Tab-separated table of C-alpha atoms in Angstrom:
chain	number	residue	atom	x	y	z
A	125	MET	CA	22.113	176.266	158.312
A	126	LEU	CA	22.523	176.156	154.560
A	127	SER	CA	21.633	172.782	152.565
A	128	VAL	CA	24.368	171.082	150.645
A	129	ARG	CA	22.938	172.566	147.213
A	130	ASP	CA	23.148	176.238	148.389
A	131	SER	CA	26.135	175.235	149.964
A	132	PHE	CA	28.062	173.837	146.526
A	133	VAL	CA	26.554	177.418	145.101
A	134	HIS	CA	28.221	179.779	147.735
A	135	CYS	CA	31.673	177.774	146.801
A	136	LYS	CA	31.203	178.559	143.476
A	137	ARG	CA	30.453	182.267	143.414
A	138	VAL	CA	33.733	182.287	145.761
A	139	ALA	CA	35.484	180.262	143.133
A	140	ARG	CA	34.573	182.394	140.183
A	141	ALA	CA	35.362	185.505	142.140
A	142	ARG	CA	38.998	184.460	143.825
A	143	ALA	CA	40.436	181.587	142.028
A	144	ARG	CA	42.186	183.677	139.310
A	145	ASN	CA	44.227	180.515	137.750
A	146	PHE	CA	42.412	177.984	139.047
A	147	PHE	CA	39.439	178.606	137.809
A	148	TYR	CA	39.786	178.051	134.336
A	149	SER	CA	40.782	174.018	134.561
A	150	PHE	CA	37.459	174.499	136.842
A	151	LEU	CA	35.679	174.895	133.585
A	152	LEU	CA	36.922	171.627	132.004
A	153	LEU	CA	35.622	169.388	134.457
A	154	PRO	CA	32.488	167.256	134.711
A	155	PRO	CA	29.563	168.998	136.936
A	156	ASP	CA	30.515	167.058	139.659
A	157	GLU	CA	34.054	167.506	140.223
A	158	LYS	CA	33.820	171.025	139.381
A	159	GLU	CA	31.634	171.361	142.067
A	160	ALA	CA	33.788	169.646	144.108
A	161	MET	CA	37.110	171.592	143.593
A	162	CYS	CA	34.606	174.580	144.183
A	163	ALA	CA	33.890	173.488	147.323
A	164	ILE	CA	37.975	172.450	148.393
A	165	TYR	CA	39.043	175.878	147.048
A	166	ALA	CA	36.650	177.940	149.457
A	167	PHE	CA	37.878	176.250	152.669
A	168	MET	CA	41.047	176.725	151.769
A	169	ARG	CA	40.751	180.434	150.455
A	170	HIS	CA	38.892	181.020	153.589
A	171	ALA	CA	42.355	179.959	155.620
A	172	ASP	CA	44.498	181.922	153.710
A	173	ASP	CA	42.385	184.902	154.091
A	174	ILE	CA	42.134	184.518	157.409
A	175	SER	CA	46.098	184.151	158.066
A	176	ASP	CA	46.084	187.135	155.402
A	177	GLU	CA	43.991	189.442	156.835
A	178	THR	CA	46.733	192.096	157.902
A	179	SER	CA	44.092	194.265	159.430
A	180	LEU	CA	43.695	192.789	162.390
A	181	ARG	CA	46.279	191.260	164.974
A	182	PRO	CA	48.708	188.471	164.804
A	183	GLU	CA	47.512	186.980	168.033
A	184	ASP	CA	43.770	187.317	166.023
A	185	ARG	CA	44.299	185.934	163.281
A	186	LEU	CA	45.385	182.802	165.236
A	187	ALA	CA	42.599	183.328	167.261
A	188	GLY	CA	40.597	183.179	163.716
A	189	LEU	CA	42.623	180.218	162.043
A	190	GLN	CA	42.257	177.799	165.311
A	191	ARG	CA	38.604	178.709	165.140
A	192	TRP	CA	38.551	177.586	161.332
A	193	LYS	CA	40.408	174.357	162.657
A	194	SER	CA	37.491	173.780	165.423
A	195	ALA	CA	34.890	174.179	162.244
A	196	LEU	CA	37.035	171.934	160.238
A	197	GLN	CA	36.878	169.327	163.332
A	198	GLN	CA	33.161	169.807	163.642
A	199	ALA	CA	32.420	170.002	159.565
A	200	LEU	CA	33.978	165.935	159.425
A	201	GLU	CA	31.017	165.447	162.542
A	202	GLY	CA	28.450	166.936	160.510
A	203	GLN	CA	28.264	169.756	162.371
A	204	TYR	CA	27.951	172.719	160.168
A	205	GLY	CA	26.830	175.816	162.086
A	206	ASP	CA	25.817	178.656	160.191
A	207	ASP	CA	29.142	178.502	157.757
A	208	PRO	CA	27.754	178.621	153.802
A	209	ILE	CA	30.985	176.434	152.740
A	210	LEU	CA	31.455	173.609	155.539
A	211	PRO	CA	28.239	171.451	154.017
A	212	ALA	CA	29.602	171.340	150.298
A	213	PHE	CA	33.218	170.498	151.550
A	214	HIS	CA	32.154	167.926	154.246
A	215	HIS	CA	29.488	166.410	151.171
A	216	THR	CA	33.117	166.388	149.332
A	217	VAL	CA	35.434	165.090	151.625
A	218	LYS	CA	32.771	161.834	151.897
A	219	ARG	CA	32.515	161.659	148.608
A	220	TYR	CA	36.240	161.379	147.378
A	221	GLU	CA	36.994	159.846	150.666
A	222	ILE	CA	40.265	162.639	150.912
A	223	PRO	CA	41.837	162.027	154.339
A	224	PRO	CA	41.225	165.016	156.825
A	225	GLN	CA	45.081	165.226	157.433
A	226	TYR	CA	45.644	167.241	154.123
A	227	PHE	CA	42.876	170.029	156.110
A	228	PHE	CA	44.796	169.659	158.656
A	229	GLU	CA	48.223	170.223	157.511
A	230	LEU	CA	46.487	173.483	155.528
A	231	ILE	CA	45.704	175.530	158.493
A	232	LYS	CA	49.030	173.957	160.165
A	233	GLY	CA	51.087	175.831	157.081
A	234	VAL	CA	48.911	179.417	156.649
A	235	THR	CA	49.670	179.518	160.836
A	236	SER	CA	53.456	179.141	160.612
A	237	ASP	CA	52.538	182.801	158.416
A	238	LEU	CA	52.018	184.392	161.219
A	239	ASP	CA	55.598	184.265	163.283
A	240	THR	CA	57.848	182.367	160.547
A	241	LYS	CA	59.489	185.418	158.610
A	242	ARG	CA	62.641	182.929	157.336
A	243	TYR	CA	63.057	179.897	156.156
A	244	ARG	CA	67.241	178.353	156.756
A	245	THR	CA	66.724	175.309	154.746
A	246	PHE	CA	65.398	173.846	151.652
A	247	ASP	CA	64.517	170.866	153.669
A	248	ASP	CA	62.460	174.060	155.936
A	249	LEU	CA	61.240	175.816	152.661
A	250	TYR	CA	59.924	172.311	151.110
A	251	ARG	CA	58.376	171.028	154.765
A	252	TYR	CA	56.114	174.766	154.453
A	253	CYS	CA	55.426	174.268	150.543
A	254	TYR	CA	54.275	170.734	151.303
A	255	ARG	CA	51.950	171.868	153.422
A	256	VAL	CA	50.462	174.897	151.877
A	257	ALA	CA	50.497	173.696	148.300
A	258	SER	CA	51.099	169.571	148.271
A	259	VAL	CA	48.126	168.594	150.117
A	260	VAL	CA	46.157	170.872	147.652
A	261	GLY	CA	47.710	168.628	144.867
A	262	MET	CA	46.796	165.321	146.663
A	263	THR	CA	43.507	167.027	146.993
A	264	THR	CA	42.637	167.339	144.195
A	265	ILE	CA	43.888	164.139	142.273
A	266	HIS	CA	41.657	162.497	144.985
A	267	ILE	CA	38.844	164.100	143.204
A	268	PHE	CA	40.269	163.497	139.544
A	269	GLY	CA	40.958	159.815	140.544
A	270	TYR	CA	43.616	157.985	140.023
A	271	GLU	CA	44.583	154.243	139.981
A	272	SER	CA	48.563	154.391	141.236
A	273	ASP	CA	49.864	155.590	144.919
A	274	GLU	CA	52.939	156.929	142.285
A	275	ALA	CA	49.573	159.699	141.828
A	276	LEU	CA	50.470	160.938	145.100
A	277	GLU	CA	53.563	161.243	145.077
A	278	LEU	CA	53.746	163.031	141.728
A	279	ALA	CA	50.984	165.692	142.997
A	280	GLU	CA	53.267	166.439	146.312
A	281	LYS	CA	55.659	167.355	143.763
A	282	CYS	CA	53.647	169.318	141.313
A	283	GLY	CA	51.954	171.055	144.287
A	284	ILE	CA	56.035	171.972	145.499
A	285	ALA	CA	56.006	173.246	141.555
A	286	PHE	CA	53.406	175.460	142.205
A	287	GLN	CA	54.439	176.970	145.456
A	288	LEU	CA	57.714	177.884	144.199
A	289	THR	CA	56.095	179.767	141.200
A	290	ASN	CA	54.524	181.523	143.519
A	291	ILE	CA	57.343	182.536	145.686
A	292	LEU	CA	59.731	183.843	143.442
A	293	ARG	CA	56.898	185.637	141.790
A	294	ASP	CA	55.954	187.081	145.544
A	295	ILE	CA	59.295	188.391	146.461
A	296	ARG	CA	58.805	192.220	146.215
A	297	GLU	CA	55.313	191.482	148.180
A	298	ASP	CA	56.752	189.574	150.829
A	299	ALA	CA	60.151	191.409	151.622
A	300	GLU	CA	57.634	194.637	151.697
A	301	ILE	CA	55.939	192.761	154.863
A	302	GLY	CA	59.043	191.463	156.110
A	303	ARG	CA	59.509	187.956	154.581
A	304	VAL	CA	62.037	186.371	152.647
A	305	TYR	CA	60.984	183.053	152.147
A	306	LEU	CA	63.792	181.578	150.148
A	307	PRO	CA	66.383	179.623	152.073
A	308	GLU	CA	69.174	182.116	153.442
A	309	GLU	CA	71.540	179.031	153.774
A	310	GLU	CA	71.118	179.195	149.210
A	311	LEU	CA	71.459	183.470	148.996
A	312	ALA	CA	74.697	183.177	151.276
A	313	GLN	CA	76.205	180.325	148.680
A	314	TYR	CA	75.328	183.102	146.118
A	315	ASP	CA	76.809	185.945	148.938
A	316	LEU	CA	73.297	187.336	149.648
A	317	LYS	CA	71.608	187.787	152.282
A	318	SER	CA	68.350	187.807	152.710
A	319	ASP	CA	68.402	191.741	153.966
A	320	ASP	CA	69.507	192.257	149.951
A	321	LEU	CA	65.880	190.604	149.121
A	322	LEU	CA	63.977	192.785	151.415
A	323	ALA	CA	65.678	195.898	150.039
A	324	ASN	CA	64.822	195.477	146.393
A	325	ARG	CA	68.819	194.905	145.917
A	326	ARG	CA	69.641	192.573	142.921
A	327	GLY	CA	72.490	191.889	140.510
A	328	GLU	CA	74.458	189.585	138.663
A	329	ARG	CA	74.603	187.385	142.038
A	330	PHE	CA	70.840	187.943	142.342
A	331	ARG	CA	70.351	186.948	138.877
A	332	GLU	CA	72.373	183.998	139.156
A	333	PHE	CA	70.145	182.971	141.976
A	334	MET	CA	67.219	183.592	140.635
A	335	GLU	CA	68.029	180.692	137.896
A	336	PHE	CA	69.012	178.557	140.583
A	337	GLN	CA	65.547	179.196	141.965
A	338	PHE	CA	64.061	178.959	138.448
A	339	ASN	CA	65.753	175.507	137.393
A	340	ARG	CA	64.763	173.607	140.160
A	341	ALA	CA	61.333	174.853	140.365
A	342	ASN	CA	61.283	173.792	136.464
A	343	ASP	CA	63.075	170.819	137.710
A	344	TYR	CA	60.089	169.756	140.077
A	345	TYR	CA	57.118	170.312	137.154
A	346	ARG	CA	59.522	167.892	135.315
A	347	GLN	CA	59.136	165.056	136.915
A	348	ALA	CA	55.340	165.548	138.162
A	349	ALA	CA	54.578	165.569	134.475
A	350	PRO	CA	53.837	162.462	133.947
A	351	ILE	CA	51.155	162.454	136.437
A	352	LEU	CA	48.842	164.089	133.629
A	353	ARG	CA	48.190	160.023	132.255
A	354	MET	CA	47.520	158.987	136.113
A	355	VAL	CA	43.906	160.788	136.592
A	356	ARG	CA	40.967	160.128	135.232
A	357	PRO	CA	40.179	160.664	131.259
A	358	PRO	CA	37.265	163.291	131.767
A	359	CYS	CA	39.427	164.922	134.103
A	360	ARG	CA	42.649	164.961	132.431
A	361	ALA	CA	42.228	168.866	130.525
A	362	ALA	CA	42.136	170.239	133.759
A	363	LEU	CA	45.118	169.148	135.013
A	364	TRP	CA	47.124	169.912	132.044
A	365	THR	CA	45.207	173.646	132.144
A	366	MET	CA	46.114	174.127	136.342
A	367	VAL	CA	49.377	172.910	135.314
A	368	SER	CA	50.602	175.002	132.186
A	369	ILE	CA	49.634	177.622	133.204
A	370	TYR	CA	51.659	177.933	136.400
A	371	HIS	CA	54.537	176.721	134.495
A	372	ARG	CA	53.733	179.247	131.781
A	373	LEU	CA	54.182	181.623	134.700
A	374	LEU	CA	56.895	180.588	136.410
A	375	GLN	CA	58.738	181.100	132.414
A	376	ARG	CA	57.089	184.549	132.240
A	377	ILE	CA	59.495	185.032	135.492
A	378	ARG	CA	62.599	184.362	133.743
A	379	GLU	CA	61.388	186.271	130.337
A	380	THR	CA	61.231	189.138	132.902
A	381	ASP	CA	65.071	188.688	133.723
A	382	PHE	CA	63.518	187.893	137.099
A	383	ASN	CA	62.754	191.319	137.582
A	384	VAL	CA	60.398	190.932	140.286
A	385	PHE	CA	61.233	194.082	142.113
A	386	ASP	CA	59.553	196.174	139.760
A	387	ARG	CA	56.079	194.320	138.214
A	388	ARG	CA	54.525	191.062	139.207
A	389	ALA	CA	54.676	188.162	136.642
A	390	ARG	CA	51.338	187.398	135.441
A	391	LEU	CA	49.333	186.013	133.113
A	392	SER	CA	46.791	187.980	131.232
A	393	ASP	CA	42.908	185.817	131.576
A	394	GLY	CA	43.512	185.624	127.464
A	395	GLU	CA	46.298	183.913	127.652
A	396	LYS	CA	44.974	181.501	130.357
A	397	LEU	CA	41.663	181.042	128.140
A	398	TRP	CA	44.461	179.991	125.045
A	399	ILE	CA	45.679	177.192	127.290
A	400	ALA	CA	42.678	176.056	128.372
A	401	LEU	CA	41.381	176.054	124.578
A	402	ARG	CA	44.482	174.314	123.715
A	403	ALA	CA	43.568	171.639	126.916
A	404	CYS	CA	40.219	170.835	125.201
A	405	LYS	CA	41.987	168.567	122.441
A	406	LEU	CA	42.592	166.072	125.247
A	407	ARG	CA	38.808	166.256	126.084
A	408	TYR	CA	37.300	166.319	123.359
A	409	PHE	CA	39.956	165.144	120.017
A	410	GLY	CA	42.811	163.075	121.957
A	411	GLY	CA	45.034	164.877	121.439
A	412	ALA	CA	48.006	165.912	123.680
A	413	PRO	CA	49.442	169.122	123.664
A	414	PRO	CA	53.604	168.960	125.017
A	415	PHE	CA	53.362	169.136	128.965
A	416	PRO	CA	53.560	171.375	130.573
A	417	ALA	CA	53.283	173.856	127.611
């Protein structure tokens, strides 16, 4: 079994290699919080990887997630086996008093990807987004530190904004595996069907539908914006960077006139670095760039 220190080293390697959008924000954190975020990210990344391993049969992925859930239960009791993530993960959960239920919700969310290909209403989709993204935001602010319970409500909204951004960006990739996250009820309001997304059909109705989706995601960012002032000052720059990168990605989707089928919207490393450098004004000079960027 790895020591807690060696486990943190492993988790930092995972985050550096895999956390493409988040790692820039991790760089702005104090050392202890940076380690904690890497440990949480590594745990969640592993759950997501099991769910997404398309080389395995769905039943094998389900068994893998069940094993990871059992490993979580055992880790919370201080039993880590030979897993390199769990010692640092459990240390972080204890130190920052993170509710363990968040992680069970996350596993429930990624497990649902194995058998749920459609969502009928936005309420159905919201429940999924809460499980795979809002719990990440709520975990994050436990690490960053907060004083008011209102911060938890805003972290939930921020997670919804992030996941809606991911869903809009990944329409083509999801369609390629037969999955449509966007609610069928809302598609019908624009005289569209899930099959239109599966077949990469687009036109004026699709553009109007995507404008509606953009506006809703953007509104969740707007509602969540006050959270910046609710976390401890040393962690505000990282939070600003995290949200600004994702909000800029949402804007990029719109700038392409919602052409999500021909290319995947993304930010360059240079753009993400520039956002992180602007955030340094929060940490070192006390300034506050517009939020979100």
